Amino acid sequence: MSIHIGAEPGDIAERVLMPGDPLRAKWIAETYLDDAKCYTQVRGMYGFTGRWQGVDVSVQGSGMGMPSASIYAHELINDYGVKTLIRVGSCGALADELQLRDVIAASGASTDSNMNRARFDGLIDYAPVADFGLLRTAVETAEQRGIPMRVGPILAADAFYTDRPDLYDALANYGVLAVEMESAALYTIAARFRARALTLLTVSDHIKRGEQTTSQEREQTFGQMVEIALDTAIA
Ligand SMILES: Nc1nc2c(nc(Br)n2[C@@H]2O[C@H](CO)[C@@H](O)[C@H]2O)c(=O)[nH]1
């Protein structure tokens, strides 16, 4: 058992999907995994292990924000030997051409989090990037499934409510596609401990246009993305 995950050694598969919402972890386990078993309920941040196409896969909630996601990524890798972490989440779109329900693969994650600045004394802006092999497999899988998927950089922000939307507009001018709150930490920790990480996102809101998806739309699109993530995790 680690400090924040109540699992025994061997309870967690080498490949883990990480939604932010623990109830989404439960939904993924119940909807997609055979013989899914819950291995932790510590702090309500559920984790499950089951099988996808006969291969062991786990699903672990990460919580919202980089401090929370960092704790679970660190312990999954260092206490349970996890080798592949695929975040499956939602995001707010910045790019004009993005539509609600589009699927994005995050090739890199800019951030305003001090967690990464602190790692290098604020002297170097480390570039958190996705594992290329996972990214390539996800793109191939999406093509095979006929699901359009955008690949590009995102912003992992510390705050959900910001009084500086002008900064988001500026980032969009540099090709940043969307905003979420976890990937910069996930990519950095995976790189630090030699694991592989990728983030797949569905657009649930468009920040600049003020559009929102319905919860039903979110669930349907989320399912397509989860299937890409599962196929990528076991490839
Ligand atoms: N900062 C930010 N995070 C967002 C947004 N839309 C979504 Br869905 N998120 C993600 O959803 C949660 C906040 O609702 C966090 O875990 C984020 O990763 C958004 O417009 N902004």
Short mmCIF file of C-alpha atoms and ligand atoms in Angstrom, two decimals:
data_model
loop_
_atom_site.label_atom_id
_atom_site.label_comp_id
_atom_site.label_asym_id
_atom_site.label_seq_id
_atom_site.Cartn_x
_atom_site.Cartn_y
_atom_site.Cartn_z
CA MET A 1 0.00 0.00 0.00
CA SER A 2 1.34 3.48 -0.84
CA ILE A 3 0.41 6.64 1.07
CA HIS A 4 -2.51 7.55 -1.23
CA ILE A 5 -3.35 4.28 -3.03
CA GLY A 6 -4.71 1.38 -0.97
CA ALA A 7 -3.53 -1.37 -3.31
CA GLU A 8 -1.35 -4.38 -2.57
CA PRO A 9 1.69 -5.15 -4.77
CA GLY A 10 0.45 -6.79 -7.97
CA ASP A 11 -3.04 -5.26 -7.77
CA ILE A 12 -2.26 -2.61 -10.41
CA ALA A 13 -1.44 -3.39 -14.05
CA GLU A 14 1.62 -1.95 -15.82
CA ARG A 15 -0.75 0.06 -18.03
CA VAL A 16 -3.00 2.62 -16.37
CA LEU A 17 -5.64 5.00 -17.71
CA MET A 18 -5.98 8.14 -15.58
CA PRO A 19 -9.20 10.16 -15.72
CA GLY A 20 -9.39 13.11 -13.36
CA ASP A 21 -12.81 12.11 -12.02
CA PRO A 22 -12.88 8.93 -9.87
CA LEU A 23 -16.48 8.31 -10.91
CA ARG A 24 -15.29 8.29 -14.51
CA ALA A 25 -12.68 5.69 -13.49
CA LYS A 26 -15.57 3.59 -12.15
CA TRP A 27 -17.55 4.13 -15.38
CA ILE A 28 -14.57 3.14 -17.56
CA ALA A 29 -13.91 0.00 -15.47
CA GLU A 30 -17.58 -1.04 -15.51
CA THR A 31 -18.08 -0.24 -19.20
CA TYR A 32 -14.88 -1.52 -20.80
CA LEU A 33 -12.91 -3.85 -18.53
CA ASP A 34 -13.64 -7.55 -18.00
CA ASP A 35 -13.65 -8.78 -14.39
CA ALA A 36 -12.90 -5.27 -13.10
CA LYS A 37 -12.03 -5.15 -9.42
CA CYS A 38 -11.66 -2.04 -7.24
CA TYR A 39 -8.23 -1.95 -5.58
CA THR A 40 -8.50 1.38 -3.77
CA GLN A 41 -11.09 3.76 -2.35
CA VAL A 42 -8.61 5.87 -0.37
CA ARG A 43 -9.90 9.48 -0.27
CA GLY A 44 -12.60 8.45 -2.75
CA MET A 45 -10.00 8.38 -5.56
CA TYR A 46 -11.05 5.01 -6.95
CA GLY A 47 -8.78 2.62 -8.86
CA PHE A 48 -9.75 -0.54 -10.73
CA THR A 49 -7.98 -3.36 -12.53
CA GLY A 50 -9.54 -5.51 -15.23
CA ARG A 51 -8.81 -6.76 -18.74
CA TRP A 52 -9.17 -5.15 -22.16
CA GLN A 53 -8.83 -7.63 -25.08
CA GLY A 54 -7.45 -10.09 -22.56
CA VAL A 55 -4.69 -7.73 -21.32
CA ASP A 56 -4.53 -6.40 -17.74
CA VAL A 57 -5.32 -2.67 -17.59
CA SER A 58 -5.96 -0.43 -14.59
CA VAL A 59 -7.91 2.81 -14.30
CA GLN A 60 -6.96 5.27 -11.57
CA GLY A 61 -8.57 8.63 -10.82
CA SER A 62 -6.02 11.46 -10.60
CA GLY A 63 -8.11 14.26 -9.18
CA MET A 64 -8.08 17.79 -10.58
CA GLY A 65 -4.88 19.78 -10.83
CA MET A 66 -1.19 19.00 -10.97
CA PRO A 67 -0.50 18.51 -7.23
CA SER A 68 -3.11 15.75 -7.11
CA ALA A 69 -2.18 14.15 -10.43
CA SER A 70 1.49 14.23 -9.38
CA ILE A 71 0.82 12.20 -6.25
CA TYR A 72 -0.97 9.41 -8.12
CA ALA A 73 1.46 9.33 -11.05
CA HIS A 74 4.45 9.24 -8.68
CA GLU A 75 3.05 6.39 -6.56
CA LEU A 76 1.76 4.36 -9.53
CA ILE A 77 5.25 4.43 -11.09
CA ASN A 78 7.43 4.18 -7.99
CA ASP A 79 5.34 2.01 -5.66
CA TYR A 80 3.55 -0.21 -8.18
CA GLY A 81 5.88 -0.39 -11.18
CA VAL A 82 3.46 1.20 -13.65
CA LYS A 83 5.16 1.70 -17.02
CA THR A 84 2.43 3.33 -19.16
CA LEU A 85 0.10 6.11 -18.01
CA ILE A 86 -2.54 7.48 -20.37
CA ARG A 87 -4.57 10.42 -19.08
CA VAL A 88 -8.08 10.47 -20.50
CA GLY A 89 -9.73 13.78 -19.77
CA SER A 90 -11.65 16.78 -20.94
CA CYS A 91 -10.45 20.25 -21.79
CA GLY A 92 -11.46 23.75 -22.71
CA ALA A 93 -10.68 24.57 -26.36
CA LEU A 94 -8.72 27.67 -27.35
CA ALA A 95 -8.10 27.09 -31.08
CA ASP A 96 -10.79 28.61 -33.30
CA GLU A 97 -11.01 25.56 -35.54
CA LEU A 98 -11.75 23.17 -32.67
CA GLN A 99 -15.34 22.06 -32.17
CA LEU A 100 -17.04 20.67 -29.07
CA ARG A 101 -16.44 16.90 -28.76
CA ASP A 102 -13.25 16.96 -30.85
CA VAL A 103 -10.55 14.56 -29.62
CA ILE A 104 -7.03 15.89 -28.95
CA ALA A 105 -3.72 14.10 -28.33
CA ALA A 106 -1.46 16.43 -26.33
CA SER A 107 2.03 16.37 -27.86
CA GLY A 108 3.29 18.77 -25.21
CA ALA A 109 2.06 20.73 -22.21
CA SER A 110 2.97 24.31 -21.38
CA THR A 111 2.24 25.25 -17.79
CA ASP A 112 2.05 28.07 -15.27
CA SER A 113 2.66 25.59 -12.48
CA ASN A 114 5.54 26.42 -10.19
CA MET A 115 6.14 22.71 -9.67
CA ASN A 116 8.27 22.48 -12.79
CA ARG A 117 10.02 25.82 -12.30
CA ALA A 118 11.05 24.67 -8.84
CA ARG A 119 12.72 21.57 -10.32
CA PHE A 120 15.25 23.74 -12.15
CA ASP A 121 15.44 26.71 -9.74
CA GLY A 122 13.42 28.75 -12.28
CA LEU A 123 16.49 28.83 -14.52
CA ILE A 124 15.23 26.46 -17.23
CA ASP A 125 11.73 26.06 -18.71
CA TYR A 126 11.53 22.28 -18.97
CA ALA A 127 9.37 21.04 -21.89
CA PRO A 128 6.91 18.35 -20.74
CA VAL A 129 6.16 16.19 -23.81
CA ALA A 130 4.23 13.00 -24.56
CA ASP A 131 5.96 9.69 -25.16
CA PHE A 132 6.37 9.56 -28.93
CA GLY A 133 5.66 5.84 -29.23
CA LEU A 134 2.35 6.19 -27.38
CA LEU A 135 1.46 9.27 -29.40
CA ARG A 136 2.18 7.52 -32.68
CA THR A 137 0.14 4.48 -31.68
CA ALA A 138 -2.77 6.68 -30.58
CA VAL A 139 -2.75 8.51 -33.94
CA GLU A 140 -2.67 5.18 -35.84
CA THR A 141 -5.46 3.77 -33.65
CA ALA A 142 -7.67 6.84 -34.13
CA GLU A 143 -7.18 6.58 -37.90
CA GLN A 144 -8.03 2.87 -37.88
CA ARG A 145 -11.17 3.63 -35.86
CA GLY A 146 -12.08 6.53 -38.16
CA ILE A 147 -12.03 9.00 -35.28
CA PRO A 148 -10.57 12.40 -36.23
CA MET A 149 -7.94 13.42 -33.68
CA ARG A 150 -6.00 16.68 -33.44
CA VAL A 151 -2.38 16.45 -32.25
CA GLY A 152 -0.79 19.50 -30.69
CA PRO A 153 0.33 21.36 -27.57
CA ILE A 154 -1.98 22.24 -24.68
CA LEU A 155 -1.77 24.35 -21.54
CA ALA A 156 -1.87 22.68 -18.13
CA ALA A 157 -3.01 25.50 -15.86
CA ASP A 158 -3.05 25.64 -12.07
CA ALA A 159 -6.32 27.62 -11.97
CA PHE A 160 -9.67 26.79 -13.51
CA TYR A 161 -11.04 30.28 -12.90
CA THR A 162 -8.66 32.83 -14.39
CA ASP A 163 -8.82 36.62 -14.62
CA ARG A 164 -6.26 36.55 -17.43
CA PRO A 165 -8.04 35.14 -20.48
CA ASP A 166 -5.79 37.42 -22.53
CA LEU A 167 -2.93 35.04 -21.74
CA TYR A 168 -4.94 32.14 -23.18
CA ASP A 169 -5.48 34.17 -26.37
CA ALA A 170 -1.74 34.79 -26.57
CA LEU A 171 -1.02 31.07 -26.17
CA ALA A 172 -3.52 30.26 -28.93
CA ASN A 173 -1.40 32.47 -31.20
CA TYR A 174 1.46 30.03 -30.56
CA GLY A 175 -0.58 26.99 -31.49
CA VAL A 176 -1.78 25.94 -28.02
CA LEU A 177 -4.99 24.02 -28.70
CA ALA A 178 -6.70 23.74 -25.32
CA VAL A 179 -6.52 24.14 -21.54
CA GLU A 180 -6.64 21.49 -18.83
CA MET A 181 -4.91 21.08 -15.47
CA GLU A 182 -2.84 17.90 -15.21
CA SER A 183 -0.65 16.97 -18.17
CA ALA A 184 2.49 19.01 -17.53
CA ALA A 185 2.96 17.22 -14.22
CA LEU A 186 2.09 13.80 -15.67
CA TYR A 187 4.60 14.17 -18.52
CA THR A 188 7.34 15.51 -16.24
CA ILE A 189 7.00 12.78 -13.62
CA ALA A 190 6.78 10.02 -16.24
CA ALA A 191 9.99 11.32 -17.87
CA ARG A 192 11.75 11.64 -14.50
CA PHE A 193 11.02 8.02 -13.58
CA ARG A 194 11.36 6.54 -17.12
CA ALA A 195 7.70 5.68 -17.63
CA ARG A 196 5.65 6.48 -20.76
CA ALA A 197 2.81 9.00 -20.67
CA LEU A 198 0.24 10.43 -23.05
CA THR A 199 -2.83 12.63 -22.61
CA LEU A 200 -5.97 12.24 -24.71
CA LEU A 201 -8.69 14.85 -24.29
CA THR A 202 -12.18 15.55 -25.50
CA VAL A 203 -13.28 19.15 -25.94
CA SER A 204 -16.08 19.68 -23.43
CA ASP A 205 -16.13 23.46 -23.62
CA HIS A 206 -14.89 26.17 -25.95
CA ILE A 207 -13.41 28.90 -23.82
CA LYS A 208 -13.31 31.62 -26.46
CA ARG A 209 -16.78 30.90 -27.87
CA GLY A 210 -18.33 30.17 -24.50
CA GLU A 211 -19.80 26.85 -25.69
CA GLN A 212 -20.47 23.84 -23.45
CA THR A 213 -21.29 20.21 -24.25
CA THR A 214 -24.18 18.44 -22.60
CA SER A 215 -23.29 15.69 -20.14
CA GLN A 216 -24.72 13.14 -22.58
CA GLU A 217 -22.49 14.44 -25.40
CA ARG A 218 -19.51 14.36 -23.07
CA GLU A 219 -20.10 10.71 -22.16
CA GLN A 220 -20.52 9.55 -25.80
CA THR A 221 -17.39 11.26 -27.09
CA PHE A 222 -15.45 10.27 -24.00
CA GLY A 223 -16.16 6.63 -24.87
CA GLN A 224 -14.52 6.90 -28.31
CA MET A 225 -11.45 8.44 -26.72
CA VAL A 226 -11.30 5.74 -24.03
CA GLU A 227 -11.26 3.05 -26.72
CA ILE A 228 -8.32 4.77 -28.41
CA ALA A 229 -6.56 4.96 -25.03
CA LEU A 230 -7.19 1.27 -24.23
CA ASP A 231 -5.97 0.08 -27.64
CA THR A 232 -2.90 2.33 -27.28
CA ALA A 233 -2.17 1.09 -23.75
CA ILE A 234 -2.06 -2.57 -24.79
CA ALA A 235 -0.31 -2.11 -28.16
N1 LIG B 1 -8.29 25.14 -16.57
C1 LIG B 1 -9.28 24.54 -17.23
N2 LIG B 1 -9.47 23.21 -17.05
C2 LIG B 1 -10.50 22.64 -17.71
C3 LIG B 1 -11.32 23.39 -18.58
N3 LIG B 1 -12.27 22.57 -19.08
C4 LIG B 1 -12.03 21.38 -18.55
BR1 LIG B 1 -13.10 19.89 -18.89
N4 LIG B 1 -10.96 21.38 -17.72
C5 LIG B 1 -10.47 20.16 -17.02
O1 LIG B 1 -11.56 19.73 -16.19
C6 LIG B 1 -11.26 19.94 -14.82
C7 LIG B 1 -11.89 21.24 -14.40
O2 LIG B 1 -13.29 21.21 -14.67
C8 LIG B 1 -9.75 19.97 -14.71
O3 LIG B 1 -9.30 18.67 -14.30
C9 LIG B 1 -9.26 20.29 -16.13
O4 LIG B 1 -8.26 19.37 -16.55
C10 LIG B 1 -11.08 24.77 -18.76
O5 LIG B 1 -11.77 25.48 -19.51
N5 LIG B 1 -10.04 25.31 -18.08
#
